């Protein structure tokens, strides 16, 4: 090969190296691609329970990283139905993130009309109680609870025991996705999450601490990647600073438990979004 041809080739190689060096800070989200983007998918889709093991499941190649996640509905998870769907998230060296397409569920319309953090209108509770009276007495239900005002975790009217699922909404409806900011720490409690932090015992901390740690993984360069799945970085940061809960998802057993939940003054309303089939069905 002549020297004349080598010069453009060398320049092209040099340009490629410079592009990689410039974009490298975005690649891998500072080596915690799994924790950052696995949870981003969960925050964007409260209708599902999404399991990942952080960086333990990341496959790294020269120009991209890919991770598998397990996706399940709240109903199937409560009924212990299997198998879960396997989906993959990837990011290339330029910071572009590819997410799986996920369809809505019976919960989606309630999320898009979410009014947690605001007082109930006249008649709202009465209408919800009438709907609750119509459900099976011994059934199990996935419910979406809206609170009448934003509350700190310790002020919630429902006490979740250690290890129970805490599926919280941390804002009103956000502008990008039309859904509230959501946080769930993973199957088996927050210890199921791989958190890249010296403080590993997340079960001893408030759920909001885990959410704040996740938000801190992102820089302004991640805005576009988050926006692709309907998340606004500024909105996520506001929710982290506020540290308030606007509602939550729960699995309720029996009509009486549902009515007790509706009777709580702190509860704005309760939507029954799905019936949980018996395990033997």
GROMACS .gro file of C-alpha atoms in nm:
model
  281
    1UNK     CA    1   0.000   0.000   0.000
    2UNK     CA    2   0.139   0.341  -0.097
    3UNK     CA    3   0.213   0.616   0.151
    4UNK     CA    4  -0.049   0.829  -0.024
    5UNK     CA    5  -0.320   0.575   0.066
    6UNK     CA    6  -0.189   0.524   0.417
    7UNK     CA    7  -0.240   0.889   0.514
    8UNK     CA    8  -0.624   0.894   0.476
    9UNK     CA    9  -0.644   0.554   0.647
   10UNK     CA   10  -0.435   0.676   0.938
   11UNK     CA   11  -0.650   0.986   0.967
   12UNK     CA   12  -0.966   0.775   0.968
   13UNK     CA   13  -0.827   0.550   1.242
   14UNK     CA   14  -0.720   0.853   1.445
   15UNK     CA   15  -1.066   1.009   1.407
   16UNK     CA   16  -1.232   0.685   1.520
   17UNK     CA   17  -1.006   0.669   1.826
   18UNK     CA   18  -1.087   1.031   1.912
   19UNK     CA   19  -1.460   0.962   1.885
   20UNK     CA   20  -1.427   0.665   2.119
   21UNK     CA   21  -1.225   0.870   2.369
   22UNK     CA   22  -1.479   1.152   2.363
   23UNK     CA   23  -1.775   0.919   2.403
   24UNK     CA   24  -1.613   0.679   2.648
   25UNK     CA   25  -1.743   0.859   2.961
   26UNK     CA   26  -2.097   0.778   2.844
   27UNK     CA   27  -2.023   0.411   2.774
   28UNK     CA   28  -2.131   0.168   3.042
   29UNK     CA   29  -2.272   0.446   3.262
   30UNK     CA   30  -1.953   0.453   3.468
   31UNK     CA   31  -1.935   0.072   3.478
   32UNK     CA   32  -2.280   0.025   3.634
   33UNK     CA   33  -2.482  -0.016   3.317
   34UNK     CA   34  -2.691  -0.298   3.471
   35UNK     CA   35  -2.797  -0.113   3.785
   36UNK     CA   36  -2.866   0.213   3.602
   37UNK     CA   37  -3.059   0.096   3.298
   38UNK     CA   38  -3.217  -0.219   3.443
   39UNK     CA   39  -3.391  -0.001   3.700
   40UNK     CA   40  -3.472   0.265   3.438
   41UNK     CA   41  -3.684   0.010   3.257
   42UNK     CA   42  -3.866  -0.071   3.583
   43UNK     CA   43  -3.927   0.295   3.666
   44UNK     CA   44  -4.074   0.348   3.319
   45UNK     CA   45  -4.307   0.046   3.341
   46UNK     CA   46  -4.483   0.022   3.680
   47UNK     CA   47  -4.727  -0.225   3.521
   48UNK     CA   48  -4.459  -0.494   3.546
   49UNK     CA   49  -4.213  -0.641   3.791
   50UNK     CA   50  -3.870  -0.642   3.629
   51UNK     CA   51  -3.588  -0.845   3.777
   52UNK     CA   52  -3.222  -0.794   3.705
   53UNK     CA   53  -2.899  -0.864   3.887
   54UNK     CA   54  -2.723  -0.543   3.796
   55UNK     CA   55  -2.379  -0.584   3.644
   56UNK     CA   56  -2.378  -0.958   3.723
   57UNK     CA   57  -2.588  -1.014   3.410
   58UNK     CA   58  -2.411  -0.769   3.175
   59UNK     CA   59  -2.238  -0.905   2.867
   60UNK     CA   60  -1.967  -0.664   2.757
   61UNK     CA   61  -1.832  -0.651   2.404
   62UNK     CA   62  -1.591  -0.412   2.237
   63UNK     CA   63  -1.854  -0.160   2.127
   64UNK     CA   64  -2.162  -0.242   2.337
   65UNK     CA   65  -2.301  -0.387   2.659
   66UNK     CA   66  -2.614  -0.602   2.682
   67UNK     CA   67  -2.816  -0.729   2.977
   68UNK     CA   68  -3.108  -0.970   3.012
   69UNK     CA   69  -3.400  -0.883   3.240
   70UNK     CA   70  -3.697  -1.094   3.352
   71UNK     CA   71  -4.036  -0.928   3.304
   72UNK     CA   72  -4.358  -1.035   3.477
   73UNK     CA   73  -4.697  -0.882   3.554
   74UNK     CA   74  -4.792  -0.816   3.915
   75UNK     CA   75  -5.077  -1.065   3.874
   76UNK     CA   76  -4.858  -1.351   3.752
   77UNK     CA   77  -4.598  -1.279   4.018
   78UNK     CA   78  -4.862  -1.287   4.296
   79UNK     CA   79  -5.004  -1.615   4.159
   80UNK     CA   80  -4.651  -1.759   4.115
   81UNK     CA   81  -4.720  -1.827   3.748
   82UNK     CA   82  -4.423  -1.896   3.520
   83UNK     CA   83  -4.232  -1.860   3.296
   84UNK     CA   84  -4.135  -1.494   3.302
   85UNK     CA   85  -4.045  -1.319   2.979
   86UNK     CA   86  -3.678  -1.257   2.907
   87UNK     CA   87  -3.594  -0.923   2.743
   88UNK     CA   88  -3.265  -0.752   2.665
   89UNK     CA   89  -3.132  -0.398   2.709
   90UNK     CA   90  -2.821  -0.283   2.524
   91UNK     CA   91  -2.606   0.028   2.498
   92UNK     CA   92  -2.346   0.108   2.235
   93UNK     CA   93  -2.021   0.296   2.279
   94UNK     CA   94  -2.187   0.625   2.180
   95UNK     CA   95  -2.429   0.605   2.474
   96UNK     CA   96  -2.733   0.502   2.267
   97UNK     CA   97  -2.959   0.269   2.466
   98UNK     CA   98  -3.192   0.012   2.308
   99UNK     CA   99  -3.488  -0.096   2.520
  100UNK     CA  100  -3.741  -0.374   2.461
  101UNK     CA  101  -4.092  -0.274   2.364
  102UNK     CA  102  -4.338  -0.349   2.645
  103UNK     CA  103  -4.716  -0.336   2.605
  104UNK     CA  104  -4.959  -0.189   2.855
  105UNK     CA  105  -5.176  -0.387   3.098
  106UNK     CA  106  -5.508  -0.331   3.275
  107UNK     CA  107  -5.313  -0.104   3.511
  108UNK     CA  108  -5.198   0.138   3.239
  109UNK     CA  109  -5.520   0.347   3.211
  110UNK     CA  110  -5.515   0.408   3.588
  111UNK     CA  111  -5.151   0.520   3.572
  112UNK     CA  112  -5.228   0.766   3.294
  113UNK     CA  113  -5.508   0.917   3.507
  114UNK     CA  114  -5.313   0.897   3.835
  115UNK     CA  115  -5.412   1.168   4.087
  116UNK     CA  116  -5.214   1.059   4.389
  117UNK     CA  117  -5.111   1.346   4.617
  118UNK     CA  118  -5.440   1.536   4.572
  119UNK     CA  119  -5.758   1.529   4.784
  120UNK     CA  120  -6.048   1.319   4.661
  121UNK     CA  121  -6.334   1.488   4.483
  122UNK     CA  122  -6.682   1.458   4.640
  123UNK     CA  123  -6.822   1.111   4.578
  124UNK     CA  124  -6.492   0.952   4.473
  125UNK     CA  125  -6.459   0.735   4.781
  126UNK     CA  126  -6.823   0.636   4.781
  127UNK     CA  127  -6.794   0.524   4.419
  128UNK     CA  128  -6.477   0.327   4.498
  129UNK     CA  129  -6.647   0.161   4.796
  130UNK     CA  130  -6.943   0.061   4.579
  131UNK     CA  131  -6.705  -0.099   4.329
  132UNK     CA  132  -6.524  -0.275   4.613
  133UNK     CA  133  -6.849  -0.424   4.742
  134UNK     CA  134  -6.892  -0.595   4.404
  135UNK     CA  135  -6.565  -0.791   4.414
  136UNK     CA  136  -6.550  -1.152   4.544
  137UNK     CA  137  -6.537  -1.171   4.924
  138UNK     CA  138  -6.244  -1.415   4.931
  139UNK     CA  139  -6.058  -1.293   4.625
  140UNK     CA  140  -5.709  -1.155   4.591
  141UNK     CA  141  -5.656  -0.832   4.401
  142UNK     CA  142  -5.381  -0.616   4.259
  143UNK     CA  143  -5.472  -0.262   4.362
  144UNK     CA  144  -5.338   0.083   4.280
  145UNK     CA  145  -5.369   0.309   4.585
  146UNK     CA  146  -5.372   0.688   4.547
  147UNK     CA  147  -5.290   0.892   4.858
  148UNK     CA  148  -5.475   1.214   4.942
  149UNK     CA  149  -5.146   1.400   4.996
  150UNK     CA  150  -4.774   1.325   4.947
  151UNK     CA  151  -4.636   1.141   5.250
  152UNK     CA  152  -4.302   1.035   5.392
  153UNK     CA  153  -4.248   0.659   5.401
  154UNK     CA  154  -4.288   0.650   5.780
  155UNK     CA  155  -4.626   0.827   5.757
  156UNK     CA  156  -4.795   0.574   5.529
  157UNK     CA  157  -5.125   0.432   5.657
  158UNK     CA  158  -5.015   0.082   5.558
  159UNK     CA  159  -4.719  -0.077   5.734
  160UNK     CA  160  -4.514  -0.308   5.515
  161UNK     CA  161  -4.316  -0.567   5.708
  162UNK     CA  162  -3.945  -0.628   5.646
  163UNK     CA  163  -3.902  -0.814   5.317
  164UNK     CA  164  -4.249  -0.725   5.185
  165UNK     CA  165  -4.275  -0.569   4.843
  166UNK     CA  166  -4.281  -0.190   4.856
  167UNK     CA  167  -4.409  -0.066   4.521
  168UNK     CA  168  -4.419   0.312   4.553
  169UNK     CA  169  -4.514   0.606   4.333
  170UNK     CA  170  -4.286   0.900   4.404
  171UNK     CA  171  -4.450   1.182   4.208
  172UNK     CA  172  -4.760   1.298   4.031
  173UNK     CA  173  -4.787   1.223   3.657
  174UNK     CA  174  -4.458   1.307   3.484
  175UNK     CA  175  -4.466   1.489   3.149
  176UNK     CA  176  -4.264   1.242   2.938
  177UNK     CA  177  -4.443   0.910   2.995
  178UNK     CA  178  -4.771   1.038   3.139
  179UNK     CA  179  -4.717   0.809   3.440
  180UNK     CA  180  -4.596   0.882   3.793
  181UNK     CA  181  -4.234   0.808   3.888
  182UNK     CA  182  -4.224   0.455   4.028
  183UNK     CA  183  -3.983   0.259   4.243
  184UNK     CA  184  -3.977  -0.108   4.335
  185UNK     CA  185  -3.666  -0.265   4.488
  186UNK     CA  186  -3.695  -0.607   4.328
  187UNK     CA  187  -3.815  -0.959   4.397
  188UNK     CA  188  -3.729  -1.071   4.750
  189UNK     CA  189  -3.699  -0.719   4.887
  190UNK     CA  190  -3.430  -0.466   4.808
  191UNK     CA  191  -3.155  -0.720   4.879
  192UNK     CA  192  -3.241  -0.868   4.538
  193UNK     CA  193  -3.089  -0.559   4.375
  194UNK     CA  194  -2.723  -0.531   4.302
  195UNK     CA  195  -2.631  -0.181   4.419
  196UNK     CA  196  -2.286  -0.060   4.327
  197UNK     CA  197  -2.218   0.099   4.663
  198UNK     CA  198  -2.012   0.038   4.976
  199UNK     CA  199  -2.347   0.022   5.162
  200UNK     CA  200  -2.483  -0.314   5.052
  201UNK     CA  201  -2.746  -0.384   5.321
  202UNK     CA  202  -3.028  -0.201   5.147
  203UNK     CA  203  -3.288  -0.392   5.351
  204UNK     CA  204  -3.193  -0.184   5.655
  205UNK     CA  205  -3.256   0.145   5.473
  206UNK     CA  206  -3.560   0.327   5.347
  207UNK     CA  207  -3.670   0.243   4.994
  208UNK     CA  208  -3.625   0.609   4.898
  209UNK     CA  209  -3.254   0.583   4.979
  210UNK     CA  210  -3.222   0.313   4.714
  211UNK     CA  211  -3.410   0.529   4.465
  212UNK     CA  212  -3.185   0.827   4.534
  213UNK     CA  213  -2.876   0.614   4.488
  214UNK     CA  214  -3.008   0.500   4.151
  215UNK     CA  215  -3.082   0.858   4.035
  216UNK     CA  216  -2.727   0.962   4.125
  217UNK     CA  217  -2.591   0.721   3.860
  218UNK     CA  218  -2.711   0.953   3.582
  219UNK     CA  219  -2.550   1.266   3.442
  220UNK     CA  220  -2.689   1.521   3.199
  221UNK     CA  221  -2.545   1.313   2.913
  222UNK     CA  222  -2.803   1.044   2.996
  223UNK     CA  223  -3.103   1.268   2.933
  224UNK     CA  224  -3.163   1.142   2.580
  225UNK     CA  225  -3.138   0.775   2.673
  226UNK     CA  226  -3.386   0.822   2.957
  227UNK     CA  227  -3.619   1.023   2.735
  228UNK     CA  228  -3.637   0.733   2.488
  229UNK     CA  229  -3.836   0.535   2.744
  230UNK     CA  230  -4.034   0.832   2.872
  231UNK     CA  231  -3.824   0.937   3.171
  232UNK     CA  232  -3.722   1.296   3.241
  233UNK     CA  233  -3.396   1.323   3.438
  234UNK     CA  234  -3.498   1.653   3.599
  235UNK     CA  235  -3.830   1.501   3.708
  236UNK     CA  236  -3.648   1.200   3.855
  237UNK     CA  237  -3.417   1.431   4.050
  238UNK     CA  238  -3.708   1.637   4.182
  239UNK     CA  239  -3.873   1.318   4.312
  240UNK     CA  240  -3.545   1.217   4.479
  241UNK     CA  241  -3.511   1.555   4.650
  242UNK     CA  242  -3.874   1.559   4.767
  243UNK     CA  243  -3.867   1.206   4.909
  244UNK     CA  244  -4.246   1.173   4.919
  245UNK     CA  245  -4.484   0.889   4.830
  246UNK     CA  246  -4.797   0.964   4.628
  247UNK     CA  247  -4.941   0.613   4.613
  248UNK     CA  248  -4.846   0.249   4.588
  249UNK     CA  249  -4.932  -0.089   4.439
  250UNK     CA  250  -5.043  -0.366   4.674
  251UNK     CA  251  -5.179  -0.720   4.668
  252UNK     CA  252  -5.490  -0.732   4.887
  253UNK     CA  253  -5.657  -1.049   5.015
  254UNK     CA  254  -6.033  -1.033   5.067
  255UNK     CA  255  -6.305  -0.776   5.017
  256UNK     CA  256  -6.292  -0.666   5.383
  257UNK     CA  257  -5.922  -0.577   5.354
  258UNK     CA  258  -5.999  -0.374   5.045
  259UNK     CA  259  -6.275  -0.183   5.225
  260UNK     CA  260  -6.046  -0.122   5.525
  261UNK     CA  261  -5.792   0.031   5.292
  262UNK     CA  262  -6.054   0.260   5.139
  263UNK     CA  263  -6.171   0.369   5.484
  264UNK     CA  264  -5.830   0.518   5.572
  265UNK     CA  265  -5.842   0.902   5.568
  266UNK     CA  266  -5.496   0.920   5.407
  267UNK     CA  267  -5.616   0.715   5.109
  268UNK     CA  268  -5.763   0.914   4.824
  269UNK     CA  269  -5.900   0.612   4.635
  270UNK     CA  270  -5.819   0.251   4.547
  271UNK     CA  271  -5.841   0.100   4.199
  272UNK     CA  272  -5.876  -0.277   4.161
  273UNK     CA  273  -5.671  -0.337   3.846
  274UNK     CA  274  -5.664  -0.719   3.835
  275UNK     CA  275  -5.784  -1.034   4.009
  276UNK     CA  276  -5.514  -1.279   4.116
  277UNK     CA  277  -5.604  -1.635   4.008
  278UNK     CA  278  -5.572  -1.912   4.264
  279UNK     CA  279  -5.244  -2.101   4.229
  280UNK     CA  280  -5.432  -2.424   4.148
  281UNK     CA  281  -5.646  -2.267   3.872
   0.00000   0.00000   0.00000
